Short mmCIF file of C-alpha atoms in Angstrom, two decimals:
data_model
loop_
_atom_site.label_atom_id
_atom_site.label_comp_id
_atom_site.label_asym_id
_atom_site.label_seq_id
_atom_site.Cartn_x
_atom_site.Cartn_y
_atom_site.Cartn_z
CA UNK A 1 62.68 -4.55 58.40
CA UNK A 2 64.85 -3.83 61.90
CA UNK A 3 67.61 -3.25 59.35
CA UNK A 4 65.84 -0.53 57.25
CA UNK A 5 64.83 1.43 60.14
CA UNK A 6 68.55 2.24 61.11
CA UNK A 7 68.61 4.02 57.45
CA UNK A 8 65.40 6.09 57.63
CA UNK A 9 67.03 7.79 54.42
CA UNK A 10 66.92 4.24 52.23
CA UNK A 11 63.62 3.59 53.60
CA UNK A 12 61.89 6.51 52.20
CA UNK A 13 63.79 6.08 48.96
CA UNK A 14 62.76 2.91 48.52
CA UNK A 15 59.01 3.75 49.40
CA UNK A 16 59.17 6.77 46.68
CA UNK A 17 60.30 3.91 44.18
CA UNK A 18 57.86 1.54 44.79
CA UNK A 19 55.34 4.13 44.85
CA UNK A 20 56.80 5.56 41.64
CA UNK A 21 56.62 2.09 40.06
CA UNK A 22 53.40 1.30 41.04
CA UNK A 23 52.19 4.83 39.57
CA UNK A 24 53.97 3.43 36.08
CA UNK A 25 52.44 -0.44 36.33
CA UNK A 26 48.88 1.84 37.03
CA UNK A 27 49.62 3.92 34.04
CA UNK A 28 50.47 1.02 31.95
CA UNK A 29 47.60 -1.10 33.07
CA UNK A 30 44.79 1.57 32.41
CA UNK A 31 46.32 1.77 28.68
CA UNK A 32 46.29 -1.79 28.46
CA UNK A 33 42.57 -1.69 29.79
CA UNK A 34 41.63 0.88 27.15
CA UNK A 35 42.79 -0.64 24.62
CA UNK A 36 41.33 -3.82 25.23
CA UNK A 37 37.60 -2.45 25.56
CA UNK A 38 38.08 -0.60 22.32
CA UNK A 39 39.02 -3.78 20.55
CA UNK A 40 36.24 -5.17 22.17
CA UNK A 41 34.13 -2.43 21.00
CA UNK A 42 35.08 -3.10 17.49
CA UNK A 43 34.43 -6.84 17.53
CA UNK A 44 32.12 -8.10 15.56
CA UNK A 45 29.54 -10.49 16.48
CA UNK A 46 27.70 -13.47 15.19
CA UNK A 47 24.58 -11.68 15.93
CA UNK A 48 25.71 -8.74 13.68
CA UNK A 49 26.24 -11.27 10.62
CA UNK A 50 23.01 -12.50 11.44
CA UNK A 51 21.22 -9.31 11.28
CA UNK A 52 22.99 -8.92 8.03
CA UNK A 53 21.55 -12.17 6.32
CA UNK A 54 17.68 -11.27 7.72
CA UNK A 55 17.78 -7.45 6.84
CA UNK A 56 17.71 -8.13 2.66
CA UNK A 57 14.74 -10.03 2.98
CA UNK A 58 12.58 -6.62 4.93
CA UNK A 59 13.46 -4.84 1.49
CA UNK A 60 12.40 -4.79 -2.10
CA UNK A 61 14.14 -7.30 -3.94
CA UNK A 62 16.12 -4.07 -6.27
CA UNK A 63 16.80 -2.48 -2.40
CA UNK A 64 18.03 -6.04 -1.43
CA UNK A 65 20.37 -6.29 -4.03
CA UNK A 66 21.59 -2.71 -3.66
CA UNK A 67 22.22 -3.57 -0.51
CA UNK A 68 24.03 -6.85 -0.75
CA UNK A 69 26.33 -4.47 -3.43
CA UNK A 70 27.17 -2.45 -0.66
CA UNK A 71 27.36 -4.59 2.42
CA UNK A 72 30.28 -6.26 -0.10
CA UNK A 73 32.06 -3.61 -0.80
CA UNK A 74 32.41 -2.24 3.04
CA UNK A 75 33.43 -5.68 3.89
#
């Protein structure tokens, strides 16, 4: 460190790159972050597939059917 402060000049440069990389890794992380809670978001459960066998049997049987038609076709 004694050596840096006889080239006040190099110091600050090298503060305004570290700062400037750190801005980048920051930028970069919160993308990563984003991205990861959207995939998250998107993921689907075992609770959804279970809600998905126990929903048929609340409708009519021709609804239930209908239904399983459907649900087949999204998937």
């Amino acid at each position: 460190m004694q050596e840096l402060k006889r080239f006040p000049s190099l110091q600050s440069d090298i503060a305004a790159a570290a700062n400037e990389a750190l801005d980048r890794f920051r930028d970069e992380s919160r993308r990563t972050v984003t991205r990861l809670v959207e995939m998250e978001s998107s993921y689907l459960t075992v609770e959804f597939f279970r809600k998905l066998q126990t929903e048929p049997e609340k409708l009519p049987a021709n609804q239930a059917q209908a239904a399983n038609v459907d649900r087949i076709k999204c998937l």
